[in-house]
Coordinates of C-alpha atoms and ligand atoms in Angstrom, one line a residue:
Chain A
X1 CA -19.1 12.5 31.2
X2 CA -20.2 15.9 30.5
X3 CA -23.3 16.5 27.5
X4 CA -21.8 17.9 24.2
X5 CA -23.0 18.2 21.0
X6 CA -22.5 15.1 18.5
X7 CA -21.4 16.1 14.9
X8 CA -20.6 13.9 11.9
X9 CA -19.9 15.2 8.4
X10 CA -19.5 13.3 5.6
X11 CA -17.3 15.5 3.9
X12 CA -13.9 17.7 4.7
X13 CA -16.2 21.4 3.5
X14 CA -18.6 20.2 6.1
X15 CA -16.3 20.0 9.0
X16 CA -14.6 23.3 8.2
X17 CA -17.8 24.6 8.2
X18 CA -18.8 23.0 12.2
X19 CA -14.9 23.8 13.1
X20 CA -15.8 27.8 12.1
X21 CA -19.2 27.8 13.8
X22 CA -18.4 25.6 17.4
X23 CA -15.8 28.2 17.8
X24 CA -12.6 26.1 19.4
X25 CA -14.7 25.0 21.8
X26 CA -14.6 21.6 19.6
X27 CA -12.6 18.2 20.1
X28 CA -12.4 15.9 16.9
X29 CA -13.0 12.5 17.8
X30 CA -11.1 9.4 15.4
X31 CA -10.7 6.2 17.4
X32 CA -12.0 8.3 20.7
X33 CA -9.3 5.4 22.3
X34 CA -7.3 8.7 24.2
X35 CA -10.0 11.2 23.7
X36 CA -13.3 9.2 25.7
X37 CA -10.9 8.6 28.5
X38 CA -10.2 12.3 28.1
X39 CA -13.9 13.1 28.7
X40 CA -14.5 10.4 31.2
X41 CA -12.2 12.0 33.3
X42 CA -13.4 15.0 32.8
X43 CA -9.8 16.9 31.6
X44 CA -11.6 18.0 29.1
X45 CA -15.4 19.5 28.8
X46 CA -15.9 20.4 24.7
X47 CA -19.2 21.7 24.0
X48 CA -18.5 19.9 20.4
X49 CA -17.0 16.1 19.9
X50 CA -17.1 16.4 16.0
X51 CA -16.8 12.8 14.6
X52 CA -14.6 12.6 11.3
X53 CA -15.0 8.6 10.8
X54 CA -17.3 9.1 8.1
X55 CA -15.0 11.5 6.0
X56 CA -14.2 9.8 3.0
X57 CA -10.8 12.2 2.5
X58 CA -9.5 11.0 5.6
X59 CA -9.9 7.2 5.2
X60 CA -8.0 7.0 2.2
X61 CA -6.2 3.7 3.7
X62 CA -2.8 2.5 2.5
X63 CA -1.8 3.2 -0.9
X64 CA 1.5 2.0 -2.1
X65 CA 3.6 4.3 -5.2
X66 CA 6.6 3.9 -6.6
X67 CA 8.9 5.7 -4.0
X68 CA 6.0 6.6 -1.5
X69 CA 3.6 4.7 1.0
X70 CA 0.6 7.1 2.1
X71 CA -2.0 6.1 4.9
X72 CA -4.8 8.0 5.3
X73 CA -5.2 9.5 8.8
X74 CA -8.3 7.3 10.2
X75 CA -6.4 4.1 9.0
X76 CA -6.4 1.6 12.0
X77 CA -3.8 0.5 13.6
X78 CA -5.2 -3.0 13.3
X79 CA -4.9 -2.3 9.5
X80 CA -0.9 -1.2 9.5
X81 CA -0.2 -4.2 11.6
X82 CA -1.5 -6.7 9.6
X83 CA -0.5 -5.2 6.2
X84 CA 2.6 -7.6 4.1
X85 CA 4.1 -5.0 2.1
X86 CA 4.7 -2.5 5.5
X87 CA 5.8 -5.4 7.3
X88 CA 8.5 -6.1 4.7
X89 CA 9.9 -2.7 3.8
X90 CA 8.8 -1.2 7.4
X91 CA 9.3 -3.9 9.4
X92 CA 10.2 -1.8 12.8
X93 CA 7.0 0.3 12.2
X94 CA 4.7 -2.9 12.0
X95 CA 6.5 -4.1 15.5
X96 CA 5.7 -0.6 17.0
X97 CA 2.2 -0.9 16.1
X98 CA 1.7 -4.3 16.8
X99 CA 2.7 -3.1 20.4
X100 CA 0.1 -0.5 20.6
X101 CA -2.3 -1.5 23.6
X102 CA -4.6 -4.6 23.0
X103 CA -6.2 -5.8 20.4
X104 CA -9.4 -4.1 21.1
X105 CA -7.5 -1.0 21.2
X106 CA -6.0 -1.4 17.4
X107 CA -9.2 -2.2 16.2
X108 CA -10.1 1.7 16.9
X109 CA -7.2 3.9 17.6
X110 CA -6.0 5.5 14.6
X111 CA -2.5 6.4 13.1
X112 CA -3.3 10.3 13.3
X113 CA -5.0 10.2 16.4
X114 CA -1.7 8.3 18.4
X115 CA 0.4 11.8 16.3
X116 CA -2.0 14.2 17.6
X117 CA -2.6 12.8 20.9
X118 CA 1.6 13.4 21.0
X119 CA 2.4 11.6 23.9
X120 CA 6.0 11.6 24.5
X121 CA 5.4 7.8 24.6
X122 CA 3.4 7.3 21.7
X123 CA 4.5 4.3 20.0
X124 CA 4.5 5.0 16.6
X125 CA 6.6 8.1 16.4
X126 CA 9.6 6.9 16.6
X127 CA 9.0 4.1 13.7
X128 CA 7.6 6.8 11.5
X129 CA 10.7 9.1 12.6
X130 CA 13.5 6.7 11.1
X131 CA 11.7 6.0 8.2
X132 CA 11.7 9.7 7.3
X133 CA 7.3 9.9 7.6
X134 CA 6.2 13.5 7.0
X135 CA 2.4 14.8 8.2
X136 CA -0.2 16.2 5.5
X137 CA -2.3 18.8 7.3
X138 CA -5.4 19.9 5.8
X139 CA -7.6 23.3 6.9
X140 CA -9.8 25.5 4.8
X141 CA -6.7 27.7 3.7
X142 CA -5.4 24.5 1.6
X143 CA -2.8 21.7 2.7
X144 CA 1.1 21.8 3.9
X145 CA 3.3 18.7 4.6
X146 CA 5.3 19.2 7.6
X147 CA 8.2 16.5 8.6
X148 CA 7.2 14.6 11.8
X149 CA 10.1 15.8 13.8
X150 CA 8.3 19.7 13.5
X151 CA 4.7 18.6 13.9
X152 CA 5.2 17.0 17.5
X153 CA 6.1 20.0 19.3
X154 CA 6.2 19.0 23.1
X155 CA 4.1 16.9 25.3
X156 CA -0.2 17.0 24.0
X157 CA 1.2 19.6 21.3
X158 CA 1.4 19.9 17.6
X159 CA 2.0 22.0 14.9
X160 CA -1.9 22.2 14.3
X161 CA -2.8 25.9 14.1
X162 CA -6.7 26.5 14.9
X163 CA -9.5 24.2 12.6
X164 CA -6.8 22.4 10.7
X165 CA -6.3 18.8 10.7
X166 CA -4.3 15.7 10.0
X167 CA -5.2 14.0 6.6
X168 CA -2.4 11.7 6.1
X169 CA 0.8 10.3 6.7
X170 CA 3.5 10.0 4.0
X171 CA 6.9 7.7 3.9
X172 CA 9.3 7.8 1.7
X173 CA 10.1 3.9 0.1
X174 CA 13.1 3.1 2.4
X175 CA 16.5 2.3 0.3
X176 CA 17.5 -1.3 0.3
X177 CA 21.0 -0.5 1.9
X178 CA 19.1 -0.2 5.6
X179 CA 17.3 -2.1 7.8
X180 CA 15.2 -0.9 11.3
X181 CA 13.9 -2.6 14.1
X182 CA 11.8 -1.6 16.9
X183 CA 12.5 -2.5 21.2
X184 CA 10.3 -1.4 23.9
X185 CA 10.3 -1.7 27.6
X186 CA 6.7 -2.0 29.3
X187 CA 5.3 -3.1 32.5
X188 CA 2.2 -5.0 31.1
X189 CA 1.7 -5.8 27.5
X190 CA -1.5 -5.2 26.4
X191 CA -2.4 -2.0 28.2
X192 CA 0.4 0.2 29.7
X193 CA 2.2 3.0 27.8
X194 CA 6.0 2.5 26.8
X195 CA 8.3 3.3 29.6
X196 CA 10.5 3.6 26.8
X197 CA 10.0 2.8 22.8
X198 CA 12.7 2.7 20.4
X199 CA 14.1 2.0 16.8
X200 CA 17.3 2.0 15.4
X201 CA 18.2 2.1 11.5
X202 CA 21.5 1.2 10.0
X203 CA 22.3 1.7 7.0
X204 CA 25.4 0.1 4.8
X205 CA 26.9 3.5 4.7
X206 CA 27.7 3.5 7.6
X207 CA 25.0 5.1 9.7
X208 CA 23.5 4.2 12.8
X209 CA 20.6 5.9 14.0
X210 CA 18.2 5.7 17.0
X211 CA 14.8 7.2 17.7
X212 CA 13.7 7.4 21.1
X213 CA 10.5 7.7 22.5
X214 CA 8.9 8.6 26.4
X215 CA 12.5 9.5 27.7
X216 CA 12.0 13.6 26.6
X217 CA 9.5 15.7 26.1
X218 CA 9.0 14.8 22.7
X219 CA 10.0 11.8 20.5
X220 CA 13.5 12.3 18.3
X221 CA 16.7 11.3 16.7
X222 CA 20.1 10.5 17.9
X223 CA 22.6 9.8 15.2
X224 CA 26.4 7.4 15.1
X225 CA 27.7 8.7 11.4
X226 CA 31.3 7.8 11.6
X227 CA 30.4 4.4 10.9
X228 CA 31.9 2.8 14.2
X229 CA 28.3 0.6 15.2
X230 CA 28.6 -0.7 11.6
X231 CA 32.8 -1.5 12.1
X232 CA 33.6 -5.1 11.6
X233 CA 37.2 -4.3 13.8
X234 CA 35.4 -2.9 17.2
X235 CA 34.2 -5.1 19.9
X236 CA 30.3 -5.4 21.2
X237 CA 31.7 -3.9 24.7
X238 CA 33.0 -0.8 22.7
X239 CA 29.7 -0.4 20.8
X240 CA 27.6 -0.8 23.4
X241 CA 29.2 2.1 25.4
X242 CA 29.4 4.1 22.0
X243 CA 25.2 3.4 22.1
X244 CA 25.3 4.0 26.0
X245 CA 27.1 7.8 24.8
X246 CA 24.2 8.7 22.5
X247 CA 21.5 7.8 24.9
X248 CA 23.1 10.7 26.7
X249 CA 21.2 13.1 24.9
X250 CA 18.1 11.8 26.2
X251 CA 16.6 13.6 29.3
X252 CA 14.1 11.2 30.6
X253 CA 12.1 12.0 33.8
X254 CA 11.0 9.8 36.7
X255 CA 7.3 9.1 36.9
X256 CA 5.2 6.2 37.5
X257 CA 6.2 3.6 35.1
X258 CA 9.9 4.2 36.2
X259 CA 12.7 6.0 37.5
X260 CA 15.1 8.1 35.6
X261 CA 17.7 6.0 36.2
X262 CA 16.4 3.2 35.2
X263 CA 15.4 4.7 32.0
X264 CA 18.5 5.9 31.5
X265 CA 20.0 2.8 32.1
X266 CA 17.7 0.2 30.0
X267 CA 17.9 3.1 27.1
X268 CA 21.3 1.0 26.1
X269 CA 20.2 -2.5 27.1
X270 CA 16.8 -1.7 24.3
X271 CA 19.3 0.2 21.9
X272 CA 22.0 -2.6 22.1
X273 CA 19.0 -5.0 21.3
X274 CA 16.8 -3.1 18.6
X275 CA 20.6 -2.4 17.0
X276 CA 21.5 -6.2 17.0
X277 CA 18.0 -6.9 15.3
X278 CA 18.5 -4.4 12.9
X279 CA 22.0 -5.6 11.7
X280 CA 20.7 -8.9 11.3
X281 CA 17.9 -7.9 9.2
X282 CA 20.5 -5.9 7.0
X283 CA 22.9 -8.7 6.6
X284 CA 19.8 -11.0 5.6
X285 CA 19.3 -8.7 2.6
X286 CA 22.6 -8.4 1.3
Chain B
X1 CA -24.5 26.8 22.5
X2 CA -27.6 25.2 23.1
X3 CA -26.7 21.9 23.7
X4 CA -28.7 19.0 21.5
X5 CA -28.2 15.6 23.0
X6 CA -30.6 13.1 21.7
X7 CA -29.8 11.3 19.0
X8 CA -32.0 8.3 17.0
X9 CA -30.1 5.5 15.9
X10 CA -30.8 2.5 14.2
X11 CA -28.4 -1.2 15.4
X12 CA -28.8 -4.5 15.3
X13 CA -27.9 -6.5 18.3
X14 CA -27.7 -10.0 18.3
X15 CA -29.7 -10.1 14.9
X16 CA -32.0 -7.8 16.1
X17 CA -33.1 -4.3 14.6
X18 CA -33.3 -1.5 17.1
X19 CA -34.2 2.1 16.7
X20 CA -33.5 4.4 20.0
X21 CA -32.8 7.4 21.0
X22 CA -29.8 8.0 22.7
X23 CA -27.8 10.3 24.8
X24 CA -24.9 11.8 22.6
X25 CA -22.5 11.4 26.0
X26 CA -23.5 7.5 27.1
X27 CA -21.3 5.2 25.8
X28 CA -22.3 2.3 24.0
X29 CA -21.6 0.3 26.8
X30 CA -23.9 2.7 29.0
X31 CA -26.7 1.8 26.1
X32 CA -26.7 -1.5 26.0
X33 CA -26.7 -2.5 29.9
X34 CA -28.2 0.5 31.0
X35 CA -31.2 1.6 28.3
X36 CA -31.4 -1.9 26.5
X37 CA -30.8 -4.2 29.3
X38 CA -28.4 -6.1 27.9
X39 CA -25.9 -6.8 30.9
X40 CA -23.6 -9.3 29.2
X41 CA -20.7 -6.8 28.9
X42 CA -19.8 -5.4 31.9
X43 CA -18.1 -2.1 33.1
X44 CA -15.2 -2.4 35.0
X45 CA -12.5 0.0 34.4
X46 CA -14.5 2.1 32.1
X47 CA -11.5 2.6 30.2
X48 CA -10.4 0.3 28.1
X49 CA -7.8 -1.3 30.0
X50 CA -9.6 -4.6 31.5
X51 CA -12.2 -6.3 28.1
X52 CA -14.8 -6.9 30.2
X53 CA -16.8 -5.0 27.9
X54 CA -15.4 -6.2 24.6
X55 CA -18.5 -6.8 22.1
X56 CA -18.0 -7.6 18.5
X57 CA -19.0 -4.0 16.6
X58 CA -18.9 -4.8 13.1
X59 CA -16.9 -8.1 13.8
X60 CA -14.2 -6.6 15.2
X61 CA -13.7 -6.8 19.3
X62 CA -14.1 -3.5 20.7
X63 CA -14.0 -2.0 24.1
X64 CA -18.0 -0.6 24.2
X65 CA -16.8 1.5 27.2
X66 CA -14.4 3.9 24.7
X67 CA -17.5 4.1 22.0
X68 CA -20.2 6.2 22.2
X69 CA -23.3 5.2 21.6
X70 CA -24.1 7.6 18.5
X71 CA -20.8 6.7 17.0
X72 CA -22.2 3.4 16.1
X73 CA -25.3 4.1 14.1
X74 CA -25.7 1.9 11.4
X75 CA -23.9 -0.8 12.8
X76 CA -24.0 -4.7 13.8
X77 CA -23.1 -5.6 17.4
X78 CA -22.9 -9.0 19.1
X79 CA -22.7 -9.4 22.6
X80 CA -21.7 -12.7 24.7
X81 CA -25.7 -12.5 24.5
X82 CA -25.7 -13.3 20.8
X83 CA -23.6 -16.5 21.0
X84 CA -25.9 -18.8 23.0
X85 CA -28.0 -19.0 25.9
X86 CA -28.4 -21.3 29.1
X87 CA -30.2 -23.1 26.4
X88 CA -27.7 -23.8 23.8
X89 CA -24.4 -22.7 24.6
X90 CA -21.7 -21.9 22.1
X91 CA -18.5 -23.8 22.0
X92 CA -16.6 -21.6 23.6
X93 CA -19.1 -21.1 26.1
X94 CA -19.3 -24.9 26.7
X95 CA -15.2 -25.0 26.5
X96 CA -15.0 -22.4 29.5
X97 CA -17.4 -24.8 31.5
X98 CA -15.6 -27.7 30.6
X99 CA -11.9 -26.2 31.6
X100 CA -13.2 -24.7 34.9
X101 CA -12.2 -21.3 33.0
X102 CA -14.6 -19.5 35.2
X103 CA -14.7 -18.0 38.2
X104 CA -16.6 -15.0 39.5
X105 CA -17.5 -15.0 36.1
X106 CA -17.0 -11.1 36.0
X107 CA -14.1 -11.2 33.5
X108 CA -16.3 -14.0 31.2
X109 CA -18.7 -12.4 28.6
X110 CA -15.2 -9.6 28.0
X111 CA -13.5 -12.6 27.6
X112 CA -14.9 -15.0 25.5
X113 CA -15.8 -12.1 23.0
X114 CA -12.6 -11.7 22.4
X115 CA -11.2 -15.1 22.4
X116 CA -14.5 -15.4 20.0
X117 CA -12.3 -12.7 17.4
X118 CA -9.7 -14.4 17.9
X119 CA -11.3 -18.1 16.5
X120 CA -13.1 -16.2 14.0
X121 CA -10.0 -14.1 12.4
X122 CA -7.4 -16.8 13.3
X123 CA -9.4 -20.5 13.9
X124 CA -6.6 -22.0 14.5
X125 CA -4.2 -20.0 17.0
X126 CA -1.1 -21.1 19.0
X127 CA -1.1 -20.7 22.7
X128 CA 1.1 -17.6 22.2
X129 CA -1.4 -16.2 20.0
X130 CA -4.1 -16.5 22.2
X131 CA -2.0 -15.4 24.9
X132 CA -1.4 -12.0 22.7
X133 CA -5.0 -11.6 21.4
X134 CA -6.2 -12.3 25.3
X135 CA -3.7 -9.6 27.0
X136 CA -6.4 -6.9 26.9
X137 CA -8.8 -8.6 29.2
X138 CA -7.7 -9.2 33.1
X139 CA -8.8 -11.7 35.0
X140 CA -8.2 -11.5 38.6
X141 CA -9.3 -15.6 39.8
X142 CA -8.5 -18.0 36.8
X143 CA -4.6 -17.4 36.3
X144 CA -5.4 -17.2 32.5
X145 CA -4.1 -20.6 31.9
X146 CA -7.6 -22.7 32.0
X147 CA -9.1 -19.6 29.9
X148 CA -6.1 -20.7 27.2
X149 CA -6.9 -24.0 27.3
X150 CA -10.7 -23.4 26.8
X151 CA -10.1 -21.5 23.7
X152 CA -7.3 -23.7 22.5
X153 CA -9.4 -26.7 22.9
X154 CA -12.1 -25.2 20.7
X155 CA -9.9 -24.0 18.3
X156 CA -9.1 -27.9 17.9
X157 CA -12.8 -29.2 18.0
X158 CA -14.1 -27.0 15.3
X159 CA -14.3 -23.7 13.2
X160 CA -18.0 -22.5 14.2
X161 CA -17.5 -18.3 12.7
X162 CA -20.0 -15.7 14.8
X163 CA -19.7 -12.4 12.6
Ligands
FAD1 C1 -6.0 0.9 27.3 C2 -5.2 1.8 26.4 C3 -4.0 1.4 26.0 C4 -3.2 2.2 25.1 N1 -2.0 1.7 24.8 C5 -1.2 2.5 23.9 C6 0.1 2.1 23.6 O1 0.6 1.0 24.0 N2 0.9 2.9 22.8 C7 0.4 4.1 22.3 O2 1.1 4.8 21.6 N3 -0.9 4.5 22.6 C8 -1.6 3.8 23.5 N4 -2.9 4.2 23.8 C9 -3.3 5.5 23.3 C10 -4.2 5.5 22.1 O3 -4.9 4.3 21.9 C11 -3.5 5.9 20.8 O4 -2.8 7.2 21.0 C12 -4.4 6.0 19.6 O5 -3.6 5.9 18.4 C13 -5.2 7.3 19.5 O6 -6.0 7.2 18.3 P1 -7.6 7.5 18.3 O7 -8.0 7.3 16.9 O8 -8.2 6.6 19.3 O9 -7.6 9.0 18.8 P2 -8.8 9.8 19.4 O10 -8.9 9.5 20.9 O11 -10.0 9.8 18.6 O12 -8.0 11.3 19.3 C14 -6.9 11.6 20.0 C15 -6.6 13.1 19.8 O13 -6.2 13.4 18.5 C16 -7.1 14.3 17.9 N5 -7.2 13.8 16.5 C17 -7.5 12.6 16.1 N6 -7.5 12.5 14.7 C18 -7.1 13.7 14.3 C19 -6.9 14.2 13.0 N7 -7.0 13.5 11.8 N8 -6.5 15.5 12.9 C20 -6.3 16.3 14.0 N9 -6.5 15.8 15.2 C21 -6.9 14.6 15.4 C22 -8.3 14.2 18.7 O14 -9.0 15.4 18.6 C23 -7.8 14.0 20.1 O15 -7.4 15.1 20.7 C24 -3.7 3.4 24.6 C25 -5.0 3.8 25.0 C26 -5.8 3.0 25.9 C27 -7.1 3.5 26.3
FES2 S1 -14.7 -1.6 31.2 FE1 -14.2 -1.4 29.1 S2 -12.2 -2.0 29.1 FE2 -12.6 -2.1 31.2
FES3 S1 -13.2 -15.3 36.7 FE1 -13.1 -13.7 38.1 S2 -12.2 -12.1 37.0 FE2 -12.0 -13.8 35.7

């Protein structure tokens, strides 16, 4: 690894003040889980790793409101797994996080860090897409709240501009009349990325909706609104080529972990299965 | 920008207070086998994909190979070195014996650390669990299944916690 400069501040004013003087030549380091791998292999050479682990703002943890659930960006994934209430009302986001690498892994690697590393595999993006989450960014100009579908922007980019950060995630409290559920196809458990990730959300009004992750540049939505997945009168081989049809829209690429073919392929096999689990988890709450 | 790169920190390893100086790019694993001569944890993929470095850093397992060493300061780390010795072995040292759980022995300290977090969070796991809580540490002679049964036979004999 190359030498850099070590900074920790203990509070948001004193890291705007190090992001200003070390002059973009700066990485922020949460969990470090993507970022020292980063360094070991020497894709990147900061003359600044600036340490924000010991900013209280940003390690606000979970709190739970009324209509809202807010983590604060450093919060573990180790921490989101293992808490009841997400696991209840978020259940597909708890199986996307439980998935996250091993368990030494979730014992660093942050929520905001796996957002603004923005792989096109990251696991929890498409959890936090069907739940509705939105990003709080923070710089020295004050705070906006952007929805997650405009902060990841394309493969390693966000909606960051220069010397502002993530401070927390939000979700909205999700309605009773849905339910989600999370699928993922990997080649070893424990330490590869997703050669796909996805969730799907239905919701008694009739809407089916999948988010899908690693096959396009960039995690998102495809949406069933005429309520035909939800239909009582229309047989599994009709649905399953109706969930076949969305996964059209995804433009996956061949690469090491598979080709696009087979991505394409297993996109309906993990839909068809995520959708299944997600019906049965609405019709266990009606 | 002149680069500063040594940094003092103060840890306790095994129950043992040090204060060093250390390089702001070595890792934590690079400190402890390296500088302190702790060689317990091993390096092996240097990137967090194998757990032969796992240590317990606060009591949580952790890969020491994706830590740096200044990241740490102020912490409490226990290293396969901390649980017992060719003196008086741990349980789960004495389990891995007992199953014929090791082999080369290169995969060992990684793993019983974290089979170690896993008896100390969850004493008494199913094989499944221990299956999930082991799936960041490879092993390239056992076959993992005399490693489950180790832990799984300790996690019947007794509840001994290491922080
Ligand atoms: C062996 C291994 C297995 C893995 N498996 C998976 C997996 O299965 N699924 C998956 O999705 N990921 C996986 N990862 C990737 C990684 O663990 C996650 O992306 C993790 O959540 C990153 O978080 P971190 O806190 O470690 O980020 P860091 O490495 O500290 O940071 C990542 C990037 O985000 C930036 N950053 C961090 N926090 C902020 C902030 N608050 N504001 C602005 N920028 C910020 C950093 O500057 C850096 O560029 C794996 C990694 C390893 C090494
Ligand atoms: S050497 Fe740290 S995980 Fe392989
Ligand atoms: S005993 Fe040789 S790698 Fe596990």
């Amino acid at each position: 690894m190359n030498s850099f400069n070590y900074y920790q501040p203990k509070n948001i004013e004193d890291l705007f003040d190090l992001q200003e003087c070390s002059a973009d030549n700066y990485r922020l380091l949460a969990g470090g889980t993507d970022l020292l791998v980063r360094l070991k292999s020497g894709s990147i050479t900061p003359e600044a790793i600036i340490d924000i682990k010991r900013i209280p703002s940003l390690n606000s943890g979970i709190s739970i409101e009324a209509d809202k659930v807010t983590f604060g960006a450093l919060t573990l994934m180790a921490t989101l797994e293992s808490d009841e209430f997400l696991e209840e009302n978020y259940p597909a986001l708890t199986e996307a996080v439980h998935n996250i690498g091993s368990v030494q892994i979730r014992n660093r690697a942050t929520i905001a860090g796996n957002l603004c590393n923005a792989s096109p595999a990251a696991d929890s993006a498409p959890a936090l897409l069907i739940y509705d989450a939105s990003v709080v960014c923070v710089s020295r100009k004050g705070e906006r709240t952007l929805p997650l579908q405009e902060f990841i922007k394309g493969p390693g980019k966000t909606a960051l501009v220069s010397n502002e950060i993530v401070k927390q995630i939000v979700m909205p409290l999700p309605s009773q009349n849905q339910a989600g559920a999370f699928s993922r196809l990997t080649r070893r458990k424990g330490v590869d990325l997703a050669t796909i990730n996805l969730c799907c959300q239905v919701n008694q009004t009739g809407k089916a909706r999948f988010a899908l992750g690693a096959v396009g540049p960039v995690p998102f939505i495809v949406e069933e609104n005429e309520g035909l997945l939800l239909s009582t009168d229309i047989s599994s081989e009709v649905k399953k080529s109706i969930i076949s049809k969305l996964m059209e829209k995804a433009t996956p690429i061949s690469d090491v972990r598979a080709s696009k073919e087979y991505r394409q392929a297993m996109l309906t096999v993990l839909g068809w299965r995520a959708f299944n689990t997600a019906i049965e988890r609405l019709q266990n709450k009606i | 920008m002149e680069i500063k790169n040594v940094h003092e920190i103060t840890i306790n390893i095994n129950d043992q207070p040090y204060t060093i100086g250390v390089q702001a790019h070595h890792t934590l694993l690079d400190v402890l086998r390296d500088q302190l001569d702790i060689t317990g944890p091993k390096e092996c993929c240097g990137v967090g994909e194998c757990g032969a470095c796992t240590v317990l850093l606060d009591g949580q397992a952790v890969n020491a190979c994706l830590i740096l060493a200044v990241e740490v300061d102020g912490s409490e780390i226990i290293t396969i070195e901390g649980l017992g010795g060719s003196v008086h072995l741990s349980p789960l040292q004495q389990a891995f014996i007992d199953a014929g759980a090791v082999q080369c022995g290169f995969c060992t300290p990684g793993m019983i650390m974290a089979a170690q977090y896993l008896l100390n969070t969850y004493p008494e796991p199913t094989k499944e669990e221990v299956r999930v809580a082991l799936s960041g540490n490879l092993c390239r002679c056992t076959g993992y299944d005399r490693i489950i049964d180790a832990v799984l036979s300790v996690s019947r004999q007794q509840k001994e916690r290491v922080k």
